[in-house]
Coordinates of C-alpha atoms in Angstrom, one line a residue:
M1473 CA 0.0 0.1 0.0
S1474 CA 1.4 3.5 -1.1
S1475 CA 0.4 6.9 -2.1
L1476 CA 0.5 7.8 -5.9
L1477 CA 0.4 11.3 -5.1
T1478 CA 3.3 13.2 -4.5
S1479 CA 1.5 16.7 -3.7
P1480 CA -1.9 17.5 -3.1
L1481 CA -4.7 16.7 -5.6
V1482 CA -5.9 20.2 -6.8
D1483 CA -9.0 21.4 -9.1
L1484 CA -7.8 22.9 -12.3
D1485 CA -10.3 25.3 -12.6
T1486 CA -10.2 26.6 -9.0
G1487 CA -6.8 25.7 -7.5
A1488 CA -8.9 24.0 -4.7
V1489 CA -6.9 21.0 -3.1
I1490 CA -9.5 18.2 -2.9
A1491 CA -7.6 15.5 -1.9
H1492 CA -4.3 14.4 -0.3
P1493 CA -1.7 11.9 -0.5
A1494 CA -1.9 9.4 2.3
L1495 CA 1.4 9.5 4.4
V1496 CA 2.9 6.5 5.9
D1497 CA 5.5 7.3 8.7
A1498 CA 8.7 5.3 9.3
T1499 CA 6.8 2.6 11.4
G1500 CA 4.6 2.0 8.6
T1501 CA 1.6 3.5 10.1
L1502 CA -0.9 5.5 8.2
R1503 CA -0.9 9.3 9.1
A1504 CA -4.2 11.1 9.2
V1505 CA -4.4 13.5 6.7
P1506 CA -7.0 16.0 5.4
L1507 CA -9.9 14.3 3.7
P1508 CA -9.9 12.6 1.1
M1509 CA -6.7 10.4 1.0
V1510 CA -5.5 8.8 -2.2
L1511 CA -3.9 5.3 -2.0
E1512 CA -2.4 3.2 -4.7
L1513 CA -3.3 -0.6 -4.0
P1514 CA -2.1 -3.4 -6.3
V1515 CA -4.3 -5.4 -7.9
R1516 CA -2.8 -8.3 -7.2
V1517 CA -3.7 -7.3 -3.4
V1518 CA -7.1 -7.2 -4.0
L1519 CA -6.9 -10.8 -5.8
S1520 CA -5.3 -12.5 -2.7
G1521 CA -8.6 -12.1 -1.0
A1522 CA -10.2 -10.2 2.2
G1523 CA -7.1 -11.5 4.5
A1524 CA -4.4 -9.5 2.4
L1525 CA -6.8 -6.2 2.6
A1526 CA -7.1 -6.5 6.6
P1527 CA -3.9 -4.4 6.8
L1528 CA -5.6 -2.0 4.9
H1529 CA -8.7 -1.5 7.1
E1530 CA -6.6 -1.5 10.0
A1531 CA -4.2 1.2 9.2
L1532 CA -7.7 3.5 8.2
R1533 CA -9.1 2.2 11.9
R1534 CA -5.8 3.3 13.3
A1535 CA -5.5 6.5 11.5
G1536 CA -9.2 7.4 12.8
R1537 CA -10.6 7.3 9.4
H1538 CA -13.5 5.6 7.6
P1539 CA -13.1 3.6 3.9
R1540 CA -15.6 6.2 2.6
E1541 CA -12.6 8.7 3.2
A1542 CA -10.2 7.0 0.9
I1543 CA -9.6 6.6 -2.7
L1544 CA -8.0 3.5 -3.9
L1545 CA -6.0 3.7 -7.1
L1546 CA -5.8 0.2 -8.3
A1547 CA -2.2 -0.4 -10.2
G1548 CA -1.3 -3.2 -12.4
P1549 CA -2.7 -5.7 -14.9
C1550 CA -5.5 -8.3 -14.6
H1551 CA -5.4 -11.8 -16.4
D1552 CA -8.8 -12.3 -18.1
Q1553 CA -8.8 -15.7 -15.6
D1554 CA -8.9 -13.4 -12.6
R1555 CA -11.5 -11.0 -13.8
P1556 CA -14.3 -12.4 -11.6
L1557 CA -12.3 -12.7 -8.5
L1558 CA -11.3 -9.0 -9.0
K1559 CA -15.0 -8.1 -9.6
V1560 CA -15.7 -9.6 -6.3
G1561 CA -13.1 -7.9 -4.5
L1562 CA -14.0 -4.6 -5.9
D1563 CA -17.6 -5.2 -4.8
G1564 CA -16.5 -5.8 -1.3
L1565 CA -14.4 -2.7 -1.1
R1566 CA -17.3 -0.4 -2.8
T1567 CA -19.8 -2.0 -0.2
I1568 CA -17.4 -1.2 2.6
G1569 CA -17.3 2.5 1.4
Y1570 CA -14.2 2.8 -0.5
L1571 CA -13.9 5.1 -3.8
L1572 CA -12.2 3.1 -6.4
G1573 CA -10.0 4.3 -9.4
F1574 CA -7.3 2.9 -11.6
A1575 CA -3.9 3.9 -12.2
D1576 CA -2.1 4.2 -15.3
V1577 CA -4.8 4.1 -17.5
G1578 CA -4.3 4.3 -21.0
T1579 CA -1.1 2.3 -21.0
A1580 CA 0.0 -0.2 -18.8
G1581 CA -2.9 -0.6 -16.4
A1582 CA -6.0 -2.6 -16.4
A1583 CA -8.0 -3.1 -19.8
L1584 CA -10.2 -0.5 -20.8
D1585 CA -13.4 -3.1 -20.9
L1586 CA -12.4 -4.3 -17.3
I1587 CA -12.2 -0.5 -16.2
T1588 CA -15.6 0.2 -17.9
D1589 CA -17.1 -3.0 -16.1
S1590 CA -16.1 -1.8 -12.6
S1591 CA -17.5 1.5 -12.6
P1592 CA -14.6 3.6 -11.1
Y1593 CA -14.8 7.1 -9.4
L1594 CA -11.4 8.3 -10.7
L1595 CA -8.9 7.4 -13.6
A1596 CA -5.5 8.6 -13.4
L1597 CA -3.9 8.7 -16.8
D1598 CA -0.3 7.1 -16.9
P1599 CA 2.6 9.8 -15.7
E1600 CA 4.3 8.7 -18.7
V1601 CA 1.5 10.2 -21.1
V1602 CA 1.1 13.2 -19.1
S1603 CA 5.1 13.7 -19.5
R1604 CA 4.9 13.5 -23.1
I1605 CA 2.1 16.2 -23.7
P1606 CA 1.8 18.9 -25.3
G1607 CA 4.5 17.9 -27.5
D1608 CA 3.6 14.5 -28.6
H1609 CA 0.3 14.2 -30.6
R1610 CA 0.1 10.5 -29.9
A1611 CA -0.1 10.9 -26.0
I1612 CA -2.4 13.6 -26.6
A1613 CA -4.7 11.3 -28.3
V1614 CA -4.2 8.8 -25.6
A1615 CA -5.5 11.3 -23.2
R1616 CA -8.3 12.5 -25.1
A1617 CA -9.5 8.9 -25.1
V1618 CA -9.6 8.4 -21.7
V1619 CA -11.4 11.4 -21.3
T1620 CA -13.9 10.5 -23.6
L1621 CA -14.1 7.0 -21.8
A1622 CA -14.4 8.7 -18.3
R1623 CA -17.3 10.6 -19.6
G1624 CA -19.2 7.7 -20.7
I1625 CA -18.8 5.6 -17.4
G1626 CA -19.3 8.9 -15.1
A1627 CA -15.7 9.1 -13.9
H1628 CA -13.4 11.7 -13.0
V1629 CA -9.7 11.9 -14.9
M1630 CA -6.4 13.1 -13.0
A1631 CA -3.5 14.1 -14.6
P1632 CA -0.6 12.9 -12.3
G1633 CA 3.0 14.2 -12.1
V1634 CA 2.5 17.6 -14.1
E1635 CA 5.9 20.0 -14.2
R1636 CA 5.0 22.7 -16.7
E1637 CA 2.3 24.8 -17.6
A1638 CA 1.9 23.8 -21.0
Q1639 CA 0.9 20.2 -19.7
V1640 CA -1.8 21.7 -17.4
A1641 CA -3.2 23.9 -20.6
T1642 CA -3.3 20.9 -22.6
A1643 CA -4.9 18.7 -20.0
R1644 CA -7.5 21.4 -18.9
G1645 CA -8.2 21.7 -22.5
L1646 CA -9.1 18.1 -23.1
G1647 CA -11.4 18.1 -20.4
V1648 CA -8.8 16.9 -17.4
R1649 CA -9.6 18.8 -14.1
L1650 CA -7.9 17.0 -11.7
A1651 CA -4.1 16.9 -11.4
H1652 CA -1.0 16.9 -8.9
G1653 CA 2.9 17.3 -9.4
P1654 CA 5.9 19.4 -8.8
L1655 CA 4.2 22.4 -10.7
L1656 CA 1.0 22.3 -8.3
A1657 CA 3.1 21.5 -5.0
P1658 CA 2.4 24.3 -2.3
G1659 CA 4.9 27.0 -2.1
P1660 CA 7.0 28.3 0.8
D1661 CA 4.0 30.3 2.1
G1662 CA 2.0 26.8 2.1
K1663 CA -0.4 28.0 -0.9
I1664 CA -0.9 26.2 -4.4
R1665 CA -0.9 28.2 -7.7
V1666 CA -2.4 26.9 -10.7
P1667 CA -1.7 28.7 -14.2
L1668 CA -4.8 30.7 -15.4
P1669 CA -6.6 29.1 -18.1
V1670 CA -6.7 31.4 -21.4
S1671 CA -9.9 33.3 -21.2
D1672 CA -12.2 32.4 -24.1
E1673 CA -13.7 35.9 -25.2
S1674 CA -15.6 34.3 -28.3
P1675 CA -19.3 36.0 -28.9
A1676 CA -20.7 32.5 -28.7
T1677 CA -19.0 32.2 -25.3
V1678 CA -19.8 35.2 -23.8
M1679 CA -23.6 34.9 -25.0
L1680 CA -23.8 32.1 -22.8
G1681 CA -23.1 34.4 -19.9
P1682 CA -20.5 33.7 -16.8
R1683 CA -19.9 30.5 -14.9
V1684 CA -22.1 29.8 -11.7
Q1685 CA -19.1 30.0 -9.8
E1686 CA -18.9 33.8 -10.4
L1687 CA -22.1 34.1 -8.9
L1688 CA -21.5 32.1 -5.9
L1689 CA -23.2 33.1 -2.7
P1690 CA -22.4 31.1 0.6
A1691 CA -24.9 28.5 1.3
V1692 CA -26.5 28.3 4.8
T1693 CA -26.2 24.4 5.3
L1694 CA -27.3 21.8 8.1
P1695 CA -26.6 18.3 8.8
A1696 CA -28.8 16.1 6.6
E1697 CA -30.2 14.1 9.7
A1698 CA -31.2 17.9 11.3
K1699 CA -34.5 18.3 12.9
A1700 CA -37.1 20.8 11.4
E1701 CA -36.7 23.3 14.3
D1702 CA -33.0 23.5 13.6
A1703 CA -33.6 24.9 9.8
V1704 CA -36.7 27.1 11.4
A1705 CA -33.7 28.7 13.6
A1706 CA -31.5 29.2 11.0
F1707 CA -34.1 31.1 8.8
G1708 CA -35.0 33.2 11.5
H1709 CA -31.3 34.0 12.6
E1710 CA -31.2 35.9 9.1
P1711 CA -34.4 37.2 7.2
T1712 CA -32.4 37.5 3.8
I1713 CA -31.9 33.7 4.0
T1714 CA -34.1 32.3 0.9
S1715 CA -32.7 28.4 1.2
V1716 CA -31.1 25.9 3.7
I1717 CA -29.0 23.1 2.2
L1718 CA -29.0 19.7 4.0
V1719 CA -25.6 18.2 3.2
D1720 CA -23.9 14.8 4.6
E1721 CA -20.3 14.7 6.2
F1722 CA -18.9 15.4 3.2
Q1723 CA -20.8 18.6 2.3
R1724 CA -22.6 16.6 -0.5
P1725 CA -26.3 18.3 -1.1
K1726 CA -28.9 15.9 0.5
G1727 CA -31.9 18.0 0.3
S1728 CA -32.9 21.8 -0.4
L1729 CA -35.4 23.7 2.0
D1730 CA -37.0 26.6 0.2
R1731 CA -37.4 29.5 2.7
S1732 CA -41.3 30.4 1.4
R1733 CA -42.4 26.8 1.5
F1734 CA -40.8 25.5 4.6
L1735 CA -42.2 28.1 6.7
L1736 CA -45.5 27.8 5.2
S1737 CA -45.4 24.2 6.5
F1738 CA -45.0 25.9 10.1
A1739 CA -47.5 28.5 9.7
A1740 CA -50.3 25.9 9.7
R1741 CA -52.4 25.1 12.8
Y1742 CA -50.3 22.7 14.9
G1743 CA -47.3 23.1 12.2
H1744 CA -44.5 23.0 14.9
A1745 CA -46.1 20.4 16.7
L1746 CA -46.2 18.5 13.5
H1747 CA -42.6 19.0 12.2
G1748 CA -40.5 20.7 14.8
S1749 CA -39.0 17.6 16.4
K1750 CA -38.9 15.5 13.2
P1751 CA -35.9 15.3 10.8
A1752 CA -36.1 18.7 8.3
Q1753 CA -35.7 16.2 5.1
R1754 CA -39.1 15.2 5.5
L1755 CA -40.0 18.7 4.1
A1756 CA -37.0 18.9 1.9
D1757 CA -36.8 18.8 -2.2
P1758 CA -34.1 17.5 -3.8
P1759 CA -31.5 19.6 -4.3
R1760 CA -31.2 21.2 -7.8
T1761 CA -27.3 21.0 -8.3
V1762 CA -25.5 22.6 -11.3
P1763 CA -21.6 22.0 -11.8
R1764 CA -19.7 25.1 -10.8
T1765 CA -18.4 25.6 -14.4
T1766 CA -22.1 25.8 -15.8
P1767 CA -22.7 28.8 -17.6
A1768 CA -25.5 31.1 -16.8
I1769 CA -27.7 30.6 -19.6
A1770 CA -27.3 26.8 -18.7
A1771 CA -28.4 27.0 -15.1
M1772 CA -31.6 29.2 -16.4
Q1773 CA -32.5 26.2 -18.3
A1774 CA -31.7 23.8 -15.6
A1775 CA -33.9 26.3 -13.1
G1776 CA -36.7 26.1 -15.7
R1777 CA -37.3 22.4 -15.9
D1778 CA -39.5 22.2 -13.0
A1779 CA -42.3 24.9 -13.2
T1780 CA -43.0 24.5 -9.6
R1781 CA -39.8 25.5 -8.5
V1782 CA -38.5 28.2 -10.9
Y1783 CA -37.1 30.2 -8.5
D1784 CA -35.6 28.1 -6.2
D1785 CA -31.6 28.3 -5.4
L1786 CA -29.4 26.4 -7.4
V1787 CA -26.8 24.4 -5.3
V1788 CA -23.5 24.6 -6.8
T1789 CA -21.0 21.8 -6.6
D1790 CA -17.4 20.8 -7.2
E1791 CA -16.1 17.6 -9.1
L1792 CA -16.7 15.9 -5.6
N1793 CA -20.4 16.8 -5.7
R1794 CA -19.8 18.8 -2.6
C1795 CA -21.8 22.3 -1.9
L1796 CA -19.7 25.3 -2.8
G1797 CA -22.6 27.5 -2.2
I1798 CA -25.9 29.0 -4.2
V1799 CA -26.7 30.9 -6.8
R1800 CA -30.0 32.8 -7.2
V1801 CA -32.2 32.4 -10.1
S1802 CA -32.7 36.4 -10.0
D1803 CA -28.8 36.9 -10.3
L1804 CA -29.0 34.8 -13.2
I1805 CA -31.7 36.8 -14.9
R1806 CA -29.8 39.7 -14.3
Q1807 CA -26.9 38.4 -15.7
I1808 CA -28.3 37.3 -18.7
A1809 CA -30.3 40.4 -19.3
A1810 CA -27.1 42.7 -18.9
I1811 CA -25.5 40.4 -21.9
R1812 CA -28.3 40.7 -24.2
S1813 CA -29.2 44.4 -23.4

C-alpha cells in the first residue's frame, strides 16, 4: 500500500485542494491527513482475498479514518481468468465504502473494458503520457481517449506528475480537471498556484454568460439529519436567507429547504407540533445542483425544468459533488439580461 500522489490533488479550475496523498511514517503507520486521502493498491492484493486487505482496513482504523474517506487507485494488470475474482473484491471494497479508481490508464494499467465494467470513481492517466504532452500528438490522443471513456462512465480524470504550465493547459483543454505534480506543489507560504486558463472571449462563449461559480453566494447548511426546528432557527437568524441546504458529512447536498414553502408548513395550525422535532429532510425537496463551471444560460435552463420550483436557489457543486454555495435565479436573470441588452 502506497500513495500515488507526491503532492495534493488539485482542481485545475479553482486551485482548490480536493484530496491529499496518504502519508505512511517510518513505522509503517498511516498518518491522518485532510480528507479524502488517495492510496495506490496493487490489483494483486485485491486478488489475494479479504485477508490481504485486512492491513489496509486496520491502518485506516488506527488513523481514525473511515473507508469512505479514502480513494483506492488500483495499479497493475489483471489476467482474464482473474476478472471474476477481481469483481468480487471490488464489489466488497465498494460496499464497505471505498471510492475506487485505476492508475496508469491508457498504457500499462487495466484493460479498458475491465475499467468500464468496474464503474470507477477516478481514472489516473499514466504519468508517462502526461510527461509527453503537449509535444507528442500520440500522447494527446491517448489522453483524449481516456477523457472520452471517463465521460461515458461518469468518472473523473486525473493528470499525475504535471511539471510544466503547457501540460496543465493541454490537460485542461482536453477536459481533465484534476491534477497533481511538482508544478502544483505548495509554495513556501503553503499556497498552491494554478496557472490561469486562457480566457475564451469568443462571441458564442460571451453569450452563454459567466459561470455560476462567479455568482456564488455562501450556502446556509445543516446536517442531513437535522431537525426541522433547527432549520426554523436558521431561517429566523437571518431574514435574507432564501434556502437551507442539507448536506452529509462530506458536504454533499442531500436536500433543499426553500424558505417560503418550508416556513409555510409551520404557519399552519399545529405546524410546529407536527414537524418541529421531526427530521427536516421530510420537508425538503431534492437539491437542484449545477456544476460550478455551468454557464449562466445553462443554469437558467436547469432552473426552468420544474415549473413549481423555477425560483428555488441552485446548489453549486464541485467535482466531488460537494456544496460550494448557492446561486440565486434572480442573479442569473440579471446577468443574462445585461448580456443581451
